mmCIF file of C-alpha atoms in Angstrom:
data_model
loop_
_atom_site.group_PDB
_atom_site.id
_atom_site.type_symbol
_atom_site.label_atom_id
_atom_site.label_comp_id
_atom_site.label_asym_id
_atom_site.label_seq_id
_atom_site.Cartn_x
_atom_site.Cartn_y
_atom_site.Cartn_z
ATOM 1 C CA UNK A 1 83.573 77.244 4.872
ATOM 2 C CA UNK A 2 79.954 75.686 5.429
ATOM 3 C CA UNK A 3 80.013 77.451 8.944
ATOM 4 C CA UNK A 4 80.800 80.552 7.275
ATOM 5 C CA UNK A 5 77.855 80.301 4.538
ATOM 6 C CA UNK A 6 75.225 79.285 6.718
ATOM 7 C CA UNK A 7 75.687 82.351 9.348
ATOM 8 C CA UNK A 8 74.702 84.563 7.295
ATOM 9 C CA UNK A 9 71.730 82.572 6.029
ATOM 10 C CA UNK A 10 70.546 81.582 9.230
ATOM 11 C CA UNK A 11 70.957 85.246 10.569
ATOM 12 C CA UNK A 12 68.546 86.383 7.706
ATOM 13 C CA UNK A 13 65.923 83.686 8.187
ATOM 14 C CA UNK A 14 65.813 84.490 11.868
ATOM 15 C CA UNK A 15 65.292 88.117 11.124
ATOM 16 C CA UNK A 16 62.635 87.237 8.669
ATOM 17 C CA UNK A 17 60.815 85.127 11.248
ATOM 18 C CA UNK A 18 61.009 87.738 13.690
ATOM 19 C CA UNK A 19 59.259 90.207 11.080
ATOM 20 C CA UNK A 20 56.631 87.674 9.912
ATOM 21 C CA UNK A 21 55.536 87.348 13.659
ATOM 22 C CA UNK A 22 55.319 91.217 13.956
ATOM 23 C CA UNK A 23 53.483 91.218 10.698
ATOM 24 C CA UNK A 24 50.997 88.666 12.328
ATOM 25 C CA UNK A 25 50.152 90.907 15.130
ATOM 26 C CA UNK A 26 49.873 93.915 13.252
ATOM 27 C CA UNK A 27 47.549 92.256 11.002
ATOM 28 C CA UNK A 28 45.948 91.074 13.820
ATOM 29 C CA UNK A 29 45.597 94.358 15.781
ATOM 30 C CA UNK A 30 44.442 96.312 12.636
ATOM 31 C CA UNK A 31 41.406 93.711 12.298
ATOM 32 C CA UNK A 32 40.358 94.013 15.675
ATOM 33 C CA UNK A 33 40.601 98.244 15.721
ATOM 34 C CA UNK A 34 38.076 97.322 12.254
ATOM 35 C CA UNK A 35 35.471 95.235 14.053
ATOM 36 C CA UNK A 36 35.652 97.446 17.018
ATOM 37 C CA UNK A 37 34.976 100.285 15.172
ATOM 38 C CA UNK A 38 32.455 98.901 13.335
ATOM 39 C CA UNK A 39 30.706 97.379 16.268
ATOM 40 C CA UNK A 40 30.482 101.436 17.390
ATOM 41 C CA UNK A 41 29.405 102.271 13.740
ATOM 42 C CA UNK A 42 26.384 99.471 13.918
ATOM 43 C CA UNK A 43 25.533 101.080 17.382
ATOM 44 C CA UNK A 44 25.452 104.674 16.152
ATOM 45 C CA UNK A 45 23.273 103.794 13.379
ATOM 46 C CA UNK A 46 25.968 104.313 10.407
ATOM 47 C CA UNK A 47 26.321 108.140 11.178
ATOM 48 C CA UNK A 48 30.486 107.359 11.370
ATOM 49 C CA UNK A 49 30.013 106.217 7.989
ATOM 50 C CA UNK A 50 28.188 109.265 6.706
ATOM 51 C CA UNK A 51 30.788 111.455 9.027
ATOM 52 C CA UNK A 52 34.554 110.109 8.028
ATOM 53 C CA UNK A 53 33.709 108.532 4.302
ATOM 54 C CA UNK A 54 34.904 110.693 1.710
ATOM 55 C CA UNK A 55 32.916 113.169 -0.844
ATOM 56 C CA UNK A 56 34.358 113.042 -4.503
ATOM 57 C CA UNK A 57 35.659 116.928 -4.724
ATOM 58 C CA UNK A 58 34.758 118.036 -1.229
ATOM 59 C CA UNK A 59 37.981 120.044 -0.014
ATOM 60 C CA UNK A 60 36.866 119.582 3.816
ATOM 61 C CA UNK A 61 36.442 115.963 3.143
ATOM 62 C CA UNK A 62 40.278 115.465 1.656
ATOM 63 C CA UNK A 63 41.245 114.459 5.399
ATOM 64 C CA UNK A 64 38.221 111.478 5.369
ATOM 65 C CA UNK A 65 41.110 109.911 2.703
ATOM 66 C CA UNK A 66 42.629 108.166 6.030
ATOM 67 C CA UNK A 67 39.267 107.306 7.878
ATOM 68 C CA UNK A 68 37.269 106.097 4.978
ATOM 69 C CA UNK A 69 39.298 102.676 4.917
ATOM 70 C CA UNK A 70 38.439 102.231 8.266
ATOM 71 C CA UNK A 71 34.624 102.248 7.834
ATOM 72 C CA UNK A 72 32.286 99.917 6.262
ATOM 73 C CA UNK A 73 28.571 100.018 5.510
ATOM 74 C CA UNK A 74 27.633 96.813 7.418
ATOM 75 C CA UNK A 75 28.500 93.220 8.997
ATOM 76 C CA UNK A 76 28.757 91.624 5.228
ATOM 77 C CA UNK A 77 31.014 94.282 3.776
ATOM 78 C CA UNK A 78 33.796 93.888 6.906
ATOM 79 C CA UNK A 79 33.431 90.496 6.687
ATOM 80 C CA UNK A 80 34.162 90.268 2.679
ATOM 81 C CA UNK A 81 36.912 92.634 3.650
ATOM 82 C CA UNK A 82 38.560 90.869 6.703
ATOM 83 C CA UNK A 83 40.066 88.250 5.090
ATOM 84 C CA UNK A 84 41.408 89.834 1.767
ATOM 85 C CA UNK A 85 42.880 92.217 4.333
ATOM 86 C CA UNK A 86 44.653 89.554 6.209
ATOM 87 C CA UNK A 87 45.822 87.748 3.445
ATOM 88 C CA UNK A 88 47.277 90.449 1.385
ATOM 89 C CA UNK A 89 48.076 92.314 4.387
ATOM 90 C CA UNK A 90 50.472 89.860 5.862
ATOM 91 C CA UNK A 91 51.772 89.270 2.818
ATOM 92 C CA UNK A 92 52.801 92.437 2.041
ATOM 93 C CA UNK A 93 54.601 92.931 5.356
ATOM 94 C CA UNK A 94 55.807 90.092 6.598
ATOM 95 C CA UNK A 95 59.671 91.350 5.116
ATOM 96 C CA UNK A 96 59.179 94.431 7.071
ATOM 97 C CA UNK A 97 56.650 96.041 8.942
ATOM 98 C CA UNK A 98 58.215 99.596 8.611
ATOM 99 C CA UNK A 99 58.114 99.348 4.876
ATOM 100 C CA UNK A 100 54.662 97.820 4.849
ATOM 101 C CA UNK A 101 53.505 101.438 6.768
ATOM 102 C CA UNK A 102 55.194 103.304 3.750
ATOM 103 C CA UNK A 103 53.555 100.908 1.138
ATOM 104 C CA UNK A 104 50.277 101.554 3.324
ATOM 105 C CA UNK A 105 49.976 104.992 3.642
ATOM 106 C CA UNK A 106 50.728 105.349 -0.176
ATOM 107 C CA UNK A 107 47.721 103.096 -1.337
ATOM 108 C CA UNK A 108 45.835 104.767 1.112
ATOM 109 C CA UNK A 109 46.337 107.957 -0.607
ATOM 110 C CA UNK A 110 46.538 106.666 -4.017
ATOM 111 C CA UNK A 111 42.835 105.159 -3.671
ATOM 112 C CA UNK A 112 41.440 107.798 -1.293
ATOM 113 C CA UNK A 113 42.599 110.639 -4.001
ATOM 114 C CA UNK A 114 41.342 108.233 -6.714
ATOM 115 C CA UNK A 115 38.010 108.293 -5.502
ATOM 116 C CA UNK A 116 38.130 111.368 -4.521
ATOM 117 C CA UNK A 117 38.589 112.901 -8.116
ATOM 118 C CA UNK A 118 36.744 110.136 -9.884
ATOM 119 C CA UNK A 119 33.926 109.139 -8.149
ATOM 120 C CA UNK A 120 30.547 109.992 -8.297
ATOM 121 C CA UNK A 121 28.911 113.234 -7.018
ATOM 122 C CA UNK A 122 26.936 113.174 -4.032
ATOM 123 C CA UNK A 123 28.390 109.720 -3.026
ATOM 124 C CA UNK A 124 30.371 108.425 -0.159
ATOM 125 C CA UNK A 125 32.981 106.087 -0.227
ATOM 126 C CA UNK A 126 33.989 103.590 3.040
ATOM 127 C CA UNK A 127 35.616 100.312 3.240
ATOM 128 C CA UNK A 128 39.251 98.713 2.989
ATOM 129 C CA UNK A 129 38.577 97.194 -0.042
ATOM 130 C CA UNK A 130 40.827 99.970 -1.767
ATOM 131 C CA UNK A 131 43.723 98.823 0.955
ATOM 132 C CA UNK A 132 42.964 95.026 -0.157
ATOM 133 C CA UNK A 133 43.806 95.692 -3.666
ATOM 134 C CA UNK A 134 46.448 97.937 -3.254
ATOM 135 C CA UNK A 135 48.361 94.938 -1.226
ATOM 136 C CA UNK A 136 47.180 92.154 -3.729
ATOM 137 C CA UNK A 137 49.142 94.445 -6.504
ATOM 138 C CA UNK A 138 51.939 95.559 -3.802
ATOM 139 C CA UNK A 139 52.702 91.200 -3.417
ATOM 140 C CA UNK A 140 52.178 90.621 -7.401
ATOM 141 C CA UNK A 141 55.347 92.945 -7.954
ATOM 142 C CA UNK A 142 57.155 93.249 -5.313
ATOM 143 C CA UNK A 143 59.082 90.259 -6.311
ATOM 144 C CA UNK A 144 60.318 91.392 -9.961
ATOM 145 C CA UNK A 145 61.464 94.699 -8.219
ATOM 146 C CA UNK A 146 63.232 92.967 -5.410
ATOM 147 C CA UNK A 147 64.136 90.329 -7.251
ATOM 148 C CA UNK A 148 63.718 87.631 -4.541
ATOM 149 C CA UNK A 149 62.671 84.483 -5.783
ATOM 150 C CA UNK A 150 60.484 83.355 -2.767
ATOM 151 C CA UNK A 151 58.271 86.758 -3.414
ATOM 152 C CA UNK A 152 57.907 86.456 -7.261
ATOM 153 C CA UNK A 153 56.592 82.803 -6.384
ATOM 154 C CA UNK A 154 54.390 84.093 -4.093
ATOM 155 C CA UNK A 155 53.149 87.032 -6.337
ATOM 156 C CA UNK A 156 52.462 85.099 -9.443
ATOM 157 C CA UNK A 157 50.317 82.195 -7.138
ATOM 158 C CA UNK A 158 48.394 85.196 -5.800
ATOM 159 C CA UNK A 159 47.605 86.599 -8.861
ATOM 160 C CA UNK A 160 46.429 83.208 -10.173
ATOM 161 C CA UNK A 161 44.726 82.227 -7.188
ATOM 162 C CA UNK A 162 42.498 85.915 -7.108
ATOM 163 C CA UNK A 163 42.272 86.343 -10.722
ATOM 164 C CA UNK A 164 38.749 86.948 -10.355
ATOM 165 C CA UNK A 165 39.403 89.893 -8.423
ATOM 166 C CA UNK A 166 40.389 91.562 -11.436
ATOM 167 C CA UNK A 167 36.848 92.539 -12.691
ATOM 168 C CA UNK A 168 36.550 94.334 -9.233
ATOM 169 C CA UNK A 169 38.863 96.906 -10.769
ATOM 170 C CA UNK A 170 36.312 97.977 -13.675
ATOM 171 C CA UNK A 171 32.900 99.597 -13.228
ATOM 172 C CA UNK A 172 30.773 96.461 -13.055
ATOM 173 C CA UNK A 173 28.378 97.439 -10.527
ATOM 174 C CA UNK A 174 27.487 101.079 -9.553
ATOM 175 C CA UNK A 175 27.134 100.509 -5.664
ATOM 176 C CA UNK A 176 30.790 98.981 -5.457
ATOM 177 C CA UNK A 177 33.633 101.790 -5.701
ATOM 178 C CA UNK A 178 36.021 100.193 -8.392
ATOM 179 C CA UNK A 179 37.779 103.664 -8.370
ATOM 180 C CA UNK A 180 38.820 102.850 -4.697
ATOM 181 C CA UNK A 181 39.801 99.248 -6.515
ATOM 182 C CA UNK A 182 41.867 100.628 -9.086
ATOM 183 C CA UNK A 183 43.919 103.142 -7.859
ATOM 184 C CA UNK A 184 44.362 101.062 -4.689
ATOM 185 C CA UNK A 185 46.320 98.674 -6.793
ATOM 186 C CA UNK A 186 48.201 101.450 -8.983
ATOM 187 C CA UNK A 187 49.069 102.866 -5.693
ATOM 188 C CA UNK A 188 50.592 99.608 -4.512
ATOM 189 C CA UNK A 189 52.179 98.473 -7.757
ATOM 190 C CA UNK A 190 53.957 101.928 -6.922
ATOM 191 C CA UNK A 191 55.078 101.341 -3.981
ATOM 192 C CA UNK A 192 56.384 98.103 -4.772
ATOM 193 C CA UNK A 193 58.775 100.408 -7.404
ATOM 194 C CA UNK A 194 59.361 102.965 -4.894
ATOM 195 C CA UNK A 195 59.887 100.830 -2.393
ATOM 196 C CA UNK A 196 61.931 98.036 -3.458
ATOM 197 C CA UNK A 197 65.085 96.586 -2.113
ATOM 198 C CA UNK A 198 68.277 98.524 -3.328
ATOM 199 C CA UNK A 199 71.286 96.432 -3.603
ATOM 200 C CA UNK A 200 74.328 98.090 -3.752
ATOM 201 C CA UNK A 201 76.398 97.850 -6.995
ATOM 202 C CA UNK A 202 79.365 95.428 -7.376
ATOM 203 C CA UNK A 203 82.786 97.861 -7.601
ATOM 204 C CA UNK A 204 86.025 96.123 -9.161
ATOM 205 C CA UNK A 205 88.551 95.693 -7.333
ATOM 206 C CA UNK A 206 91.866 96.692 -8.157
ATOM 207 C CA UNK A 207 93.239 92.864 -8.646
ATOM 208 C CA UNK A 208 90.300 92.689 -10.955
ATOM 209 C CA UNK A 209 90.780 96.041 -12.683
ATOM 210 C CA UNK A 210 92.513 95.917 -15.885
ATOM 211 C CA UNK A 211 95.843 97.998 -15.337
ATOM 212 C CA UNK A 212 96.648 100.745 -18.254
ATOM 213 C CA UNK A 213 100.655 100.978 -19.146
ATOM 214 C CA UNK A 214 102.014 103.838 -20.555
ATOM 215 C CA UNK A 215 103.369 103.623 -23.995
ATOM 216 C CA UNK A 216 106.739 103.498 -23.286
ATOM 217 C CA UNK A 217 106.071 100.061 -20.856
ATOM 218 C CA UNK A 218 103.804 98.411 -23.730
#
């Protein structure tokens, strides 16, 4: 019997392993596309900034939605950026990477459309702090809708440990985009519902089943 429990168990902590390492690396790899590009940005004087930020209600700059996460305005905006990113970033897919593109691409939307609507006139919008919040939400709830243990542990030390970064979701200061903030962490609070781990249900089997006699046999 313990031979037969622990297979299982040790074939799903292997698997997770193996994930958490590709997690690293893609974490990894998306910081160093970020420092590369900005190293270009600080060369061109900021005109990628200017170029691939997005315009609140601009219909040609809709597609700026996926580059504006990948820009930032300077060395000390990447750099509060870069390790948020890593953080949340690993933490969000280091269960699966393929699901952690789907949770991605849905905050990305979710914050780029935010600020899109919301935001300013005659402003642009850069940075991945609207990716960084929409993982800190993603890892706050992912737990309760997957119900693992290990995740809601996780979530609620987060959201303790960053509680501060709360504020950072109102309109506190006018030259930081909390609309990117905001909807950033709807969008991953989302995706953490739409996303979540469906178990399959429990059917009863017929030993279990209660049988139904007709009248004649009762």
């Amino acid at each position: 019997m313990s031979t037969t429990s622990e297979g299982p168990a040790r074939s799903e902590a292997e698997s997770m392993i193996a994930e958490a390492k590709k997690a690293l690396w893609v974490m990894v790899g998306l910081l160093a596309v970020l420092w590369l590009l900005q190293i270009v940005n600080a060369v061109e004087g900021y005109d990628l900034s200017t170029e691939f930020g997005i315009e609140p209600r601009d219909p040609a700059s809709l597609p700026e939605i996926f580059s504006a996460p990948l820009m930032h305005s300077g060395w000390a905006h990447i750099e509060g950026n870069s390790g948020p990113l890593f953080v949340f970033g690993f933490l969000a897919a280091y269960r699966g990477v393929k699901k952690w593109l789907s949770v991605s691409v849905l905050i990305i939307v979710a914050s780029g459309l935010g600020v899109w609507f919301t935001a300013p006139s005659h402003s642009i919008t850069i940075g991945a702090s609207g990716l960084v919040f929409g993982y800190f939400g993603y890892i706050i709830v992912r737990g309760l809708f997957d119900r693992h243990p290990i995740d809601i542990v996780i979530g609620l030390v987060m959201a303790l440990c960053f509680a501060y970064q709360f504020t950072a979701l109102l309109p506190t200061d006018e030259r930081i985009s909390w609309q990117g903030h905001l909807f950033g962490f709807v969008g991953g609070i989302i995706g953490g519902w739409l996303f979540r781990d469906r178990r399959p249900k429990a059917v009863a089997t017929p030993d279990a089943a209660t049988t139904l006699l007709p009248k004649d046999f009762s």
